[in-house]
């Protein structure tokens, strides 16, 4: 188990380093001179040179990279060159909106998808099974922002139960904060549940065809009993993997849904910075998002090892 | 020779889509597969609308007509009404179909080609090479597609080209995985061993035996990623980091609707419906194709 953990950690660190180099290189290669991108097309050469000097952009690229990476490790994400605000504090202000939204969305998706997918797997070949399969097919086709729009049309505009957008800080009124998060969470959870329930259905179906489930059935267990007693742990393996893969999708979904409901989260911040061409802040924030996905994948890998002893040996 | 002929036949069957198919077994499978039939019909409708928009639209989707702003659906000359600037919605949706297809199919195609190259390399190369490709894939998979688009929008600016590039980077790693897995299955077959013993070179084996045999996998994946590309492009354009005017995208139309008249009204409904229609059609087509082309998988997933 220790060797297994060490290997996963090593991969995690490698992935962090590689992706940071990738992001850094992409920005420098795609954008060309960062200072001139920031200042826009009409900028004078002297102004570009001055900003380059101030931000240290005139140094060799490897030096700039290590400076940036070392800053990230110490929690310094750089400063906005327009407002002079440190990006770290900008980011920290946004987390109380984005983190609960993403986590609650993920949990809701799991709460819907696992029972529905399992149920659909036991009903294969029946009209109910086909109906569930078709519903999740439609769900996958619905873009998360449209789900948000429809939900806010119905529950916000038509019924008036929940706010259609905006944000009340946790410190002002926690209940109103939860109310403003309700529709975004539901939209995010429903759309992700559609994908997840299909994976669940396939995973459970695979397990149901295995010999050990047949043996359990032959020894007199009901279909449901066999599934719950021996099937769930085995079916949870591919699912755990999918949750890891969905982490990347979760980030994308959260960014979009924040925009739909005008929540002042990470997404608004990044989009504002993109508009303002705050290249360095964008670079740092994007790296934080990737780091989040990598952390989720690390946890998933470790969970995998806990659930399945075979993985610990073979990897 | 026989495997190349098989490959050709597979593509012929695909080209004929829902039409008459030579062999009875496959024909029955095609017609008996509701998902495939519905998927083909929906996808053909989508492509037809996009093709029609090349030669004819009811109006110029970028032509503002302040006198005609926010006309309801069914108004004279505006089948689906107009937006806040008096631009024709039906025309915008038609041109949007073209953008969706160009961006998503373009990215999926680039993804298939690059993913096939890296996937075949990973399947056949020495363990060191193959292992580094697969670890690289793992790392790239951790990067949300939206992240690339954001970075590109911040540096080179948003647009059709940036969007296709971002989607391609997003697609290649998953294609690599799928292609490698499929190629490994073929490489374990007896006829590959026979070819190796005969002294055939690796590149020859990959081109002659592996590629034709994973062709159906490629087609299915292309279709599914085509659909995913439409969804992602719509999301990026909705955020304003994808396609911009004068090009028209469904996601962009939804954003404009929300910015100008809020979420209420048909303006926000039409583009969403269009996206669902296109994605649903392509996904059903992909699932149907998988069932028909790979009966082994059918037992597992249905």
Coordinates of C-alpha atoms in Angstrom, one line a residue, chain A residues 20 44 50 104 142 146 218 299:
Chain A
X20 CA 2.2 24.1 -15.2
X44 CA 3.5 52.5 -27.5
X50 CA 8.2 49.6 -19.1
X104 CA -23.1 20.3 -3.9
X142 CA -29.0 19.5 -22.7
X146 CA -29.8 25.9 -21.0
X218 CA -27.7 -19.7 -7.9
X299 CA -8.0 11.1 -4.1

